[in-house]
Coordinates of C-alpha atoms in Angstrom, one line a residue:
X1 CA 41.4 27.6 36.3
X2 CA 40.9 24.2 34.7
X3 CA 43.8 21.7 35.0
X4 CA 44.1 20.9 31.4
X5 CA 46.0 23.6 29.5
X6 CA 46.6 22.7 25.8
X7 CA 50.0 21.1 25.4
X8 CA 51.8 18.9 22.8
X9 CA 51.9 15.1 23.4
X10 CA 55.3 13.9 24.5
X11 CA 56.7 10.4 24.6
X12 CA 56.7 8.5 27.9
X13 CA 59.7 9.0 30.1
X14 CA 61.9 6.0 31.1
X15 CA 60.5 6.1 34.6
X16 CA 57.2 4.2 35.1
X17 CA 54.7 3.7 37.9
X18 CA 54.8 0.4 39.8
X19 CA 52.1 -2.0 38.8
X20 CA 51.1 -2.4 42.4
X21 CA 51.1 0.2 45.2
X22 CA 48.8 2.0 47.6
X23 CA 45.1 1.1 47.0
X24 CA 43.8 2.6 43.9
X25 CA 47.1 3.7 42.4
X26 CA 47.6 0.8 40.0
X27 CA 43.9 0.0 39.3
X28 CA 43.3 -0.9 35.7
X29 CA 40.3 1.3 35.5
X30 CA 42.4 4.4 35.6
X31 CA 42.2 6.0 32.1
X32 CA 44.1 8.6 30.1
X33 CA 42.0 10.7 27.7
X34 CA 43.4 12.5 24.6
X35 CA 41.3 14.8 22.5
X36 CA 42.9 17.2 20.1
X37 CA 45.6 19.0 22.2
X38 CA 43.9 18.3 25.5
X39 CA 45.2 15.5 27.7
X40 CA 43.3 14.5 30.8
X41 CA 42.3 11.6 33.0
X42 CA 39.2 9.5 33.4
X43 CA 38.0 6.2 34.9
X44 CA 36.0 3.2 33.7
X45 CA 32.4 3.0 35.1
X46 CA 31.2 0.1 33.0
X47 CA 32.7 -2.3 30.5
X48 CA 32.2 0.3 27.8
X49 CA 31.9 3.7 29.5
X50 CA 34.5 6.1 30.9
X51 CA 33.8 9.3 32.9
X52 CA 35.9 12.4 32.5
X53 CA 35.6 16.2 32.5
X54 CA 33.7 17.9 29.8
X55 CA 36.5 20.4 29.2
X56 CA 38.9 17.5 28.5
X57 CA 36.9 16.6 25.5
X58 CA 35.6 20.1 24.6
X59 CA 36.8 19.5 21.0
X60 CA 35.2 16.0 20.8
X61 CA 32.9 17.0 17.9
X62 CA 35.9 17.9 15.7
X63 CA 38.8 15.8 17.1
X64 CA 38.9 12.1 17.8
X65 CA 38.7 11.0 21.5
X66 CA 41.2 8.3 22.4
X67 CA 41.3 6.4 25.7
X68 CA 44.1 4.4 27.0
X69 CA 44.5 2.3 30.2
X70 CA 48.1 2.5 31.4
X71 CA 47.8 -0.3 33.9
X72 CA 46.1 -2.7 31.5
X73 CA 49.1 -4.5 30.0
X74 CA 48.5 -5.3 26.3
X75 CA 45.4 -3.2 25.9
X76 CA 46.0 -0.5 23.3
X77 CA 44.3 2.8 22.7
X78 CA 40.5 2.7 22.3
X79 CA 38.5 5.2 20.3
X80 CA 35.5 6.8 22.1
X81 CA 32.6 9.1 21.6
X82 CA 30.7 11.5 23.9
X83 CA 27.3 10.1 24.7
X84 CA 26.3 12.3 27.7
X85 CA 27.4 15.4 29.5
X86 CA 26.4 17.5 32.5
X87 CA 25.5 20.6 30.5
X88 CA 28.8 22.5 31.1
X89 CA 28.7 25.9 29.5
X90 CA 32.5 26.3 28.9
X91 CA 33.6 28.5 31.8
X92 CA 35.9 27.6 34.7
X93 CA 33.2 28.1 37.2
X94 CA 30.3 26.7 35.2
X95 CA 28.6 23.6 36.7
X96 CA 28.2 20.2 35.1
X97 CA 31.8 19.8 34.0
X98 CA 31.6 16.0 33.2
X99 CA 31.2 13.8 30.2
X100 CA 30.4 10.2 29.7
X101 CA 32.5 8.5 26.9
X102 CA 31.4 5.3 25.1
X103 CA 34.3 3.2 24.0
X104 CA 34.1 1.6 20.5
X105 CA 34.2 -1.8 22.1
X106 CA 34.1 -3.3 25.6
X107 CA 37.3 -3.7 27.6
X108 CA 38.0 -6.7 29.8
X109 CA 38.6 -4.6 32.9
X110 CA 36.8 -4.3 36.2
X111 CA 35.2 -0.8 36.5
X112 CA 35.7 1.6 39.4
X113 CA 33.9 1.0 42.7
X114 CA 32.4 4.0 44.5
X115 CA 32.5 4.7 48.2
X116 CA 29.5 5.9 50.1
X117 CA 29.1 9.7 49.9
X118 CA 30.3 10.3 53.5
X119 CA 33.4 8.1 53.4
X120 CA 35.7 10.9 52.1
X121 CA 35.2 12.9 55.3
X122 CA 36.3 12.4 58.8
X123 CA 38.6 13.5 61.6
X124 CA 41.4 13.1 60.9
X125 CA 40.5 13.3 57.2
X126 CA 41.3 10.2 55.1
X127 CA 44.2 10.3 52.6
X128 CA 43.0 10.6 49.0
X129 CA 44.9 9.6 45.8
X130 CA 44.5 11.3 42.4
X131 CA 46.0 9.6 39.3
X132 CA 46.7 12.2 36.6
X133 CA 48.7 12.6 33.5
X134 CA 50.7 15.9 33.8
X135 CA 53.4 16.9 31.3
X136 CA 56.3 14.4 31.0
X137 CA 54.2 11.7 32.8
X138 CA 52.4 10.0 29.9
X139 CA 51.9 6.8 32.0
X140 CA 50.6 8.9 34.9
X141 CA 51.6 9.9 38.4
X142 CA 49.8 10.2 41.7
X143 CA 49.0 13.2 43.9
X144 CA 48.0 12.9 47.6
X145 CA 45.2 15.2 48.9
X146 CA 42.4 15.4 51.4
X147 CA 39.0 17.2 51.7
X148 CA 39.2 20.6 53.3
X149 CA 35.6 20.8 54.6
X150 CA 32.4 18.8 54.2
X151 CA 30.4 21.6 52.6
X152 CA 30.0 22.0 48.9
X153 CA 30.9 25.2 47.1
X154 CA 27.9 26.5 45.2
X155 CA 26.3 23.1 45.8
X156 CA 28.7 21.7 43.2
X157 CA 32.3 21.3 44.3
X158 CA 34.2 20.1 47.3
X159 CA 37.5 21.8 48.1
X160 CA 40.7 19.6 48.2
X161 CA 44.1 20.5 49.8
X162 CA 47.5 18.8 49.4
X163 CA 48.2 16.1 52.0
X164 CA 51.7 17.5 52.6
X165 CA 53.6 20.6 51.6
X166 CA 55.6 18.8 49.0
X167 CA 55.0 16.1 46.4
X168 CA 53.0 16.1 43.2
X169 CA 50.4 19.0 43.0
X170 CA 47.3 18.9 40.8
X171 CA 48.4 20.2 37.5
X172 CA 47.3 20.1 33.8
X173 CA 46.5 16.5 33.0
X174 CA 44.6 15.7 36.3
X175 CA 41.2 16.8 35.0
X176 CA 38.8 13.8 35.1
X177 CA 40.9 11.8 37.6
X178 CA 39.1 9.7 40.1
X179 CA 39.6 10.8 43.7
X180 CA 40.0 7.5 45.6
X181 CA 40.4 6.6 49.2
X182 CA 44.0 5.4 49.8
X183 CA 42.8 2.8 52.3
X184 CA 40.3 1.0 50.0
X185 CA 40.7 2.3 46.4
X186 CA 37.1 3.3 46.2
X187 CA 36.2 6.5 44.5
X188 CA 34.6 9.5 46.3
X189 CA 34.6 12.0 43.3
X190 CA 36.4 13.4 40.3
X191 CA 38.9 16.2 39.9
X192 CA 37.8 19.2 37.8
X193 CA 40.2 22.0 38.4
X194 CA 43.2 23.3 40.4
X195 CA 42.8 26.2 42.9
X196 CA 46.1 27.8 43.6
X197 CA 49.4 26.1 44.1
X198 CA 48.3 23.3 46.4
X199 CA 44.5 23.2 46.1
X200 CA 42.0 21.5 43.8
X201 CA 38.3 21.0 43.4
X202 CA 36.3 17.8 42.8
X203 CA 32.8 16.9 41.9
X204 CA 31.8 14.4 44.7
X205 CA 30.2 11.1 43.7
X206 CA 26.7 12.2 44.7
X207 CA 26.9 15.3 42.4
X208 CA 28.3 13.1 39.5
X209 CA 25.1 11.0 39.9
X210 CA 23.0 14.1 39.7
X211 CA 24.3 14.8 36.2
X212 CA 24.7 11.2 35.1
X213 CA 21.6 9.4 36.5
X214 CA 22.9 5.9 35.9
X215 CA 25.8 6.6 38.3
X216 CA 23.2 6.7 41.1
X217 CA 23.1 2.9 40.9
X218 CA 26.9 2.7 41.5
X219 CA 27.1 5.1 44.4
X220 CA 26.0 3.4 47.7
X221 CA 22.9 4.9 49.4
X222 CA 21.4 3.7 52.7
X223 CA 18.5 1.3 52.2
X224 CA 18.6 1.0 48.4
X225 CA 20.8 -1.4 46.3
X226 CA 21.8 -0.9 42.7
X227 CA 18.9 -2.9 41.2
X228 CA 16.3 -1.1 43.2
X229 CA 17.6 2.3 42.1
X230 CA 17.9 1.1 38.5
X231 CA 14.3 -0.1 38.5
X232 CA 12.9 3.2 39.8
X233 CA 15.1 5.2 37.4
X234 CA 13.6 3.2 34.5
X235 CA 10.1 3.6 35.8
X236 CA 10.7 7.4 36.1
X237 CA 11.7 7.5 32.4
X238 CA 8.5 5.7 31.5
X239 CA 6.5 8.3 33.5
X240 CA 8.1 11.1 31.6
X241 CA 7.4 9.2 28.3
X242 CA 3.7 9.0 29.1
X243 CA 3.5 12.8 29.5
X244 CA 1.9 12.5 33.0
X245 CA 1.2 15.9 34.6
X246 CA 3.6 16.0 37.5
X247 CA 4.8 19.0 39.5
X248 CA 8.2 18.1 40.9
X249 CA 8.1 20.5 43.9
X250 CA 4.7 19.2 44.9
X251 CA 5.9 15.6 44.7
X252 CA 8.9 16.4 46.9
X253 CA 6.6 18.0 49.5
X254 CA 4.4 14.9 49.6
X255 CA 7.4 12.5 49.8
X256 CA 9.2 14.0 52.8
X257 CA 7.9 14.1 56.4
X258 CA 5.8 17.2 56.8
X259 CA 7.3 18.0 60.2
X260 CA 10.9 16.7 60.2
X261 CA 11.6 16.6 56.5
X262 CA 14.0 19.1 54.9
X263 CA 12.3 22.1 53.3
X264 CA 12.2 22.6 49.5
X265 CA 15.7 23.6 48.4
X266 CA 16.2 27.1 47.0
X267 CA 15.0 27.2 43.4
X268 CA 13.0 24.0 43.7
X269 CA 13.3 21.1 41.2
X270 CA 13.5 21.2 37.4
X271 CA 12.6 17.5 36.8
X272 CA 11.4 14.3 38.4
X273 CA 14.9 13.0 38.3
X274 CA 16.1 16.0 40.4
X275 CA 13.5 15.1 43.0
X276 CA 14.5 11.4 43.1
X277 CA 18.2 12.3 43.3
X278 CA 17.6 14.6 46.2
X279 CA 15.6 12.1 48.1
X280 CA 18.3 9.4 47.6
X281 CA 21.4 11.5 48.4
X282 CA 20.3 14.5 50.4
X283 CA 17.4 13.3 52.6
X284 CA 18.1 11.0 55.5
X285 CA 14.6 9.5 55.5
X286 CA 14.9 6.1 53.6
X287 CA 11.1 5.9 53.3
X288 CA 10.9 9.0 51.2
X289 CA 11.6 7.4 47.8
X290 CA 8.9 4.9 48.5
X291 CA 6.4 7.7 49.2
X292 CA 7.6 9.4 46.0
X293 CA 7.0 6.3 43.9
X294 CA 3.6 5.7 45.4
X295 CA 2.4 9.3 44.8
X296 CA 3.8 9.1 41.3
X297 CA 1.7 6.0 40.6
X298 CA -1.4 8.0 41.4
X299 CA -0.6 10.4 38.5
X300 CA -0.1 8.0 35.7
X301 CA -2.8 6.5 33.5
X302 CA -1.1 3.4 32.2
X303 CA -2.1 0.4 34.4
X304 CA 1.1 -1.6 34.0
X305 CA 3.3 1.4 34.9
X306 CA 1.0 2.4 37.9
X307 CA 1.2 -1.2 39.2
X308 CA 5.0 -1.4 38.8
X309 CA 5.4 1.9 40.7
X310 CA 3.2 0.7 43.5
X311 CA 5.0 -2.6 43.7
X312 CA 8.3 -0.8 44.0
X313 CA 7.0 1.5 46.7
X314 CA 5.7 -1.6 48.6
X315 CA 9.3 -3.0 48.7
X316 CA 10.9 0.2 49.9
X317 CA 12.7 0.8 52.1
X318 CA 13.1 -2.4 54.2
X319 CA 13.4 -4.8 51.2
X320 CA 14.8 -2.4 48.6
X321 CA 18.2 -4.0 48.7
X322 CA 17.2 -7.6 48.6
X323 CA 14.0 -7.4 46.6
X324 CA 14.1 -8.8 43.1
X325 CA 13.0 -5.7 41.1
X326 CA 13.6 -7.6 37.8
X327 CA 10.8 -10.0 38.7
X328 CA 7.7 -8.1 37.6
X329 CA 4.6 -9.7 39.1
X330 CA 3.0 -10.4 35.7
X331 CA -0.6 -11.6 35.1
X332 CA -0.1 -13.5 31.9
X333 CA -2.6 -14.3 29.1
X334 CA -1.2 -17.2 27.1
X335 CA -2.1 -18.0 23.5
X336 CA -1.1 -21.4 22.4
X337 CA -1.1 -22.2 18.7
X338 CA -0.3 -25.6 17.1
X339 CA -0.8 -27.2 13.7
X340 CA -3.8 -29.5 13.9
X341 CA -3.7 -33.1 12.7
X342 CA -7.1 -32.5 11.1
X343 CA -5.4 -31.4 7.9
X344 CA -6.2 -28.6 5.5
X345 CA -4.0 -26.1 7.2
X346 CA -6.0 -26.2 10.5
X347 CA -4.6 -24.9 13.8
X348 CA -5.6 -25.5 17.4
X349 CA -5.8 -22.2 19.3
X350 CA -6.1 -22.1 23.1
X351 CA -6.3 -18.9 25.1
X352 CA -5.8 -19.0 28.9
X353 CA -5.5 -16.6 31.8
X354 CA -3.1 -17.3 34.6
X355 CA -4.2 -16.1 38.1
X356 CA -2.9 -17.1 41.5
X357 CA -0.7 -19.8 40.0
X358 CA -3.7 -21.4 38.2
X359 CA -4.5 -21.7 34.5
X360 CA -8.0 -20.7 33.5
X361 CA -9.0 -21.7 30.0
X362 CA -11.1 -19.1 28.2
X363 CA -11.2 -20.6 24.7
X364 CA -10.1 -23.6 22.6
X365 CA -10.9 -24.1 18.9
X366 CA -9.5 -25.7 15.8
X367 CA -9.7 -23.3 12.8
X368 CA -8.0 -22.2 9.6
X369 CA -4.9 -19.9 9.8
X370 CA -6.8 -17.0 8.3
X371 CA -9.2 -17.1 11.2
X372 CA -6.6 -17.2 14.0
X373 CA -6.1 -13.5 14.6
X374 CA -9.8 -12.7 15.0
X375 CA -10.5 -15.6 17.3
X376 CA -7.4 -14.8 19.4
X377 CA -8.5 -11.2 19.7
X378 CA -12.0 -12.2 21.0
X379 CA -10.6 -14.7 23.5
X380 CA -7.8 -12.4 24.8
X381 CA -10.5 -9.8 25.5
X382 CA -12.4 -12.4 27.4
X383 CA -9.3 -13.4 29.3
X384 CA -8.9 -9.9 30.9
X385 CA -12.0 -10.6 33.0
X386 CA -10.1 -13.4 34.7
X387 CA -7.1 -11.2 35.8
X388 CA -6.7 -9.1 39.0
X389 CA -7.8 -5.5 38.6
X390 CA -4.9 -3.2 37.7
X391 CA -2.3 -6.1 37.5
X392 CA 0.4 -5.8 34.8
X393 CA -0.7 -7.9 31.8
X394 CA 1.7 -10.0 29.7
X395 CA 0.5 -11.6 26.5
X396 CA 2.6 -14.7 25.6
X397 CA 2.2 -16.6 22.4
X398 CA 3.5 -20.2 22.6
X399 CA 4.3 -21.1 19.1
X400 CA 5.9 -24.0 17.1
X401 CA 9.6 -23.2 16.5
X402 CA 9.2 -22.6 12.8
X403 CA 6.4 -20.1 13.6
X404 CA 8.2 -17.9 16.1
X405 CA 8.8 -15.3 13.4
X406 CA 5.1 -14.8 12.8
X407 CA 4.0 -11.2 13.2
X408 CA 1.7 -11.9 16.2
X409 CA 2.7 -8.6 17.8
X410 CA 0.9 -6.8 14.9
X411 CA -2.3 -8.8 15.1
X412 CA -5.2 -6.4 15.7
X413 CA -7.0 -6.1 19.1
X414 CA -10.4 -6.7 17.6
X415 CA -12.5 -6.8 14.4
X416 CA -13.3 -3.1 14.8
X417 CA -10.0 -2.1 16.3
X418 CA -6.9 -2.4 14.1
X419 CA -4.6 -1.3 17.0
X420 CA -1.7 -3.9 17.2
X421 CA -1.8 -6.0 20.3
X422 CA 2.0 -5.5 20.8
X423 CA 1.6 -1.7 20.9
X424 CA -1.0 -1.9 23.7
X425 CA 0.4 -4.6 25.9
X426 CA 3.7 -6.3 26.6
X427 CA 3.7 -9.2 24.1
X428 CA 6.3 -12.0 23.8
X429 CA 6.7 -15.3 22.1
X430 CA 7.8 -18.6 23.6
X431 CA 9.0 -21.8 22.0
X432 CA 6.4 -24.6 22.3
X433 CA 9.0 -27.4 22.4
X434 CA 11.1 -25.8 25.1
X435 CA 8.0 -25.2 27.2
X436 CA 7.6 -29.0 27.3
X437 CA 11.2 -29.9 28.2
X438 CA 11.7 -30.3 31.9
X439 CA 15.5 -29.9 31.9
X440 CA 15.3 -26.6 30.0
X441 CA 12.6 -25.3 32.2
X442 CA 14.8 -26.1 35.2
X443 CA 17.7 -24.4 33.6
X444 CA 15.6 -21.3 32.8
X445 CA 14.6 -21.0 36.5
X446 CA 18.2 -21.2 37.5
X447 CA 19.0 -18.4 35.0
X448 CA 16.3 -16.1 36.4
X449 CA 17.5 -16.6 39.9
X450 CA 20.9 -15.4 38.7
X451 CA 19.2 -12.4 36.9
X452 CA 17.0 -11.3 39.8
X453 CA 18.2 -8.0 41.2
X454 CA 20.6 -7.2 38.3
X455 CA 20.5 -3.6 37.1
X456 CA 21.1 -4.7 33.5
X457 CA 22.5 -7.4 31.3
X458 CA 24.8 -7.3 28.3
X459 CA 23.6 -8.6 25.0
X460 CA 25.2 -11.7 23.4
X461 CA 25.4 -10.5 19.8
X462 CA 24.8 -13.0 17.0
X463 CA 26.1 -11.8 13.7
X464 CA 25.2 -13.3 10.3
X465 CA 28.8 -14.3 9.7
X466 CA 29.2 -16.3 13.0
X467 CA 30.9 -19.7 12.4
X468 CA 30.6 -21.0 16.0
X469 CA 29.7 -24.6 16.3
X470 CA 26.1 -25.1 17.4
X471 CA 26.9 -27.5 20.2
X472 CA 29.8 -25.4 21.5
X473 CA 27.6 -22.3 21.5
X474 CA 24.8 -24.2 23.4
X475 CA 27.3 -25.2 26.1
X476 CA 28.7 -21.7 26.4
X477 CA 25.3 -20.1 26.7
X478 CA 24.1 -22.7 29.2
X479 CA 26.2 -21.0 31.9
X480 CA 26.7 -17.5 30.7
X481 CA 24.1 -16.5 28.1
X482 CA 21.2 -14.4 29.4
X483 CA 20.1 -12.0 26.6
X484 CA 20.8 -12.8 22.9
X485 CA 20.2 -10.5 19.9
X486 CA 20.3 -11.6 16.3
X487 CA 21.0 -9.6 13.1
X488 CA 18.5 -11.7 11.2
X489 CA 15.4 -13.8 11.8
X490 CA 15.7 -17.6 12.1
X491 CA 15.1 -18.3 8.4
X492 CA 18.3 -19.4 6.8
X493 CA 19.7 -22.8 7.9
X494 CA 22.7 -21.2 9.6
X495 CA 20.6 -18.7 11.6
X496 CA 18.2 -21.5 12.6
X497 CA 21.2 -23.4 14.0
X498 CA 22.4 -20.4 16.0
X499 CA 18.8 -19.7 17.2
X500 CA 18.4 -23.3 18.3
X501 CA 21.6 -23.1 20.2
X502 CA 20.1 -20.2 22.2
X503 CA 17.0 -22.1 22.9
X504 CA 18.9 -25.2 24.0
X505 CA 21.3 -23.1 26.0
X506 CA 18.3 -21.9 28.1
X507 CA 18.7 -18.3 27.1
X508 CA 15.6 -16.6 28.6
X509 CA 15.6 -13.5 26.4
X510 CA 16.1 -13.4 22.6
X511 CA 15.5 -10.5 20.2
X512 CA 15.6 -10.2 16.4
X513 CA 14.2 -8.2 13.5
X514 CA 11.4 -10.1 11.8
X515 CA 12.4 -8.7 8.4
X516 CA 15.4 -6.9 7.0
X517 CA 18.6 -9.0 6.6
X518 CA 17.8 -12.6 5.8
X519 CA 21.1 -14.1 7.0
X520 CA 21.8 -15.5 3.6
X521 CA 24.4 -13.1 2.3
X522 CA 28.1 -13.9 1.9
X523 CA 30.7 -13.2 4.6
X524 CA 32.2 -10.3 2.7
X525 CA 28.8 -8.6 2.1
X526 CA 27.6 -5.8 4.4
X527 CA 24.9 -6.8 6.9
X528 CA 22.1 -4.3 7.8
X529 CA 21.5 -6.2 11.1
X530 CA 24.6 -4.7 12.8
X531 CA 23.0 -1.3 13.1
X532 CA 19.9 -3.0 14.6
X533 CA 22.1 -4.6 17.3
X534 CA 23.8 -1.3 18.1
X535 CA 20.5 0.5 18.5
X536 CA 19.0 -2.3 20.6
X537 CA 22.0 -2.4 22.9
X538 CA 21.7 1.4 23.6
X539 CA 17.9 1.2 24.0
X540 CA 18.1 -1.7 26.6
X541 CA 21.2 -0.4 28.4
X542 CA 20.8 -0.8 32.2
X543 CA 17.4 -2.4 32.0
X544 CA 16.7 -5.4 34.2
X545 CA 15.9 -8.4 32.0
X546 CA 12.6 -8.9 33.7
X547 CA 11.4 -5.5 32.5
X548 CA 12.4 -5.9 28.9
X549 CA 8.7 -6.8 27.8
X550 CA 7.6 -3.4 29.2
X551 CA 10.4 -1.5 27.4
X552 CA 9.8 -3.4 24.1
X553 CA 6.0 -2.6 24.3
X554 CA 6.9 1.1 24.7
X555 CA 9.3 0.9 21.7
X556 CA 6.6 -0.8 19.5
X557 CA 4.2 2.0 20.4
X558 CA 6.8 4.7 19.5
X559 CA 7.5 2.9 16.2
X560 CA 3.8 2.6 15.3
X561 CA 3.2 6.3 16.0
X562 CA 6.4 7.3 14.1
X563 CA 6.2 9.4 10.9
X564 CA 8.9 7.1 9.5
X565 CA 7.4 3.7 10.3
X566 CA 9.1 1.9 7.3
X567 CA 12.5 3.3 8.1
X568 CA 12.5 2.8 11.9
X569 CA 15.3 0.4 13.1
X570 CA 12.8 -1.5 15.4
X571 CA 9.8 -1.7 13.0
X572 CA 9.7 -5.5 13.1
X573 CA 11.2 -6.3 16.5
X574 CA 10.4 -9.7 17.9
X575 CA 10.9 -10.6 21.5
X576 CA 11.2 -14.2 22.9
X577 CA 11.0 -13.9 26.7
X578 CA 10.4 -16.8 29.0
X579 CA 10.3 -16.9 32.8
X580 CA 8.8 -20.2 33.9
X581 CA 8.0 -18.8 37.3
X582 CA 5.2 -16.7 35.7
X583 CA 3.3 -19.8 34.6
X584 CA 2.2 -23.2 36.0
X585 CA 3.8 -26.3 34.6
X586 CA 2.6 -27.0 31.1
X587 CA -0.2 -29.6 31.2
X588 CA -0.9 -30.1 27.5
X589 CA -3.9 -29.1 25.6
X590 CA -7.4 -28.9 27.0
X591 CA -8.6 -30.5 23.8
X592 CA -7.1 -32.8 21.2
X593 CA -5.6 -30.9 18.3
X594 CA -7.3 -33.4 16.0
X595 CA -11.0 -32.8 15.5

């Protein structure tokens, strides 16, 4: 039976749990989940996500989902919505009984920390704590349990038994509770159901990661850190997007050792993720994921993706924890545009290829603005001959600040090819003035050293109605800002101030819609840019900042091929992205802008 029978909500009793106690009992990440007449538990896995059982929120499409954190003093109820589940079919013995909830806003709490998959077992077995919300305990209470045996039931659940013959049993209200080690407070799984008077079942952490792939980055695995796993998971999604012809069972057979490797599990694999999960959590050979990535690279047609997979495979397993997977080994083509002093609306255009740390000029000419796109297309095509074969290409436009909103991502690849450059290659813009300021280049390098190895970065949202002082915002961003997203382009005086604060605050990644909201409406008028920021945050969730150009290129492609191009939220997305380590120091123009 499930451990969440419908029951009415009752007021909290006078008794209360202590704020401090055995490890894990008073952690602020413990959550209570209310949905309709169901009451269960959950736990915070990121600043905005809570994990619980699917049956706790079975009525989530018709009833509001409300999450509270009893041990977070002053933090009230938070509305949530279901954003992912494990495919639970509704029965007590059906697999996949988990759901990921997205809170309506971030909470200032530290998420749960997971233990390694084998830490819940041992002889004698370690004591485990379960924080649930049974009837009459609206603030929660704790049950003590241990794992009965190491084996999984139906390859899904682990059996739990009560630590003693007395004390709090698992009862309605414990569904979704984290099962934590009493000694460390780290989680080893999640309660799903009661079995008899003193027994229960849990989904172990590894199985949770099978159903919710991003959890694989949070559950420790030998040889692979969170960032390495996040990178490979993102690359895997890109492989699926390309439609590459892959046979999961065959890839598994080629990844494991042909003599000592485990045989294909019964039923085989349904997806590439199933293969990767199995290699990470069920196969002891830490070199197997690297072989998997290398073989996968042979099956994809996109050069950038193939290169990234091979680069990841080259780092695994010995460097997988310490490697900097967010540092893509780009081979840049740089297009520099600047107003010419020759007058008549003339521009100096220079196109260079960067190889082995050296700049190779492939074209420099002063011409009218209407001639720029054709000339740039010709010289960019020539620049490819200077790049290493198969290397991931990054096209970077270095523009004057007032020209950063120019639609360069939509410039055609050639006179006879109208395909937008930004749909074919990762394409970014950079601010010309910042490229020439030594202090800001130094600060950008410091920022990227902080970002290397991160599995993802939260967006700094810049709304049209922001009243923050430009100087104060610059100082705040100088230490903490990594990725900024704007509701409107830098056209209005106010948005230009906020935009300049980001540039001066050495923010390495900035995104905005080139059209749409113009940032000039009143404070009480609705802003269309808010929906843009919401969509963007979801699309980039969990992505290392160094790989954002790849993801934006894929997004631009999807938008261009969409049947609703005009109505797509990302139709005019602009990306400013600057990592000084990809380029030699700026040396000025090869020719005078004045002819």
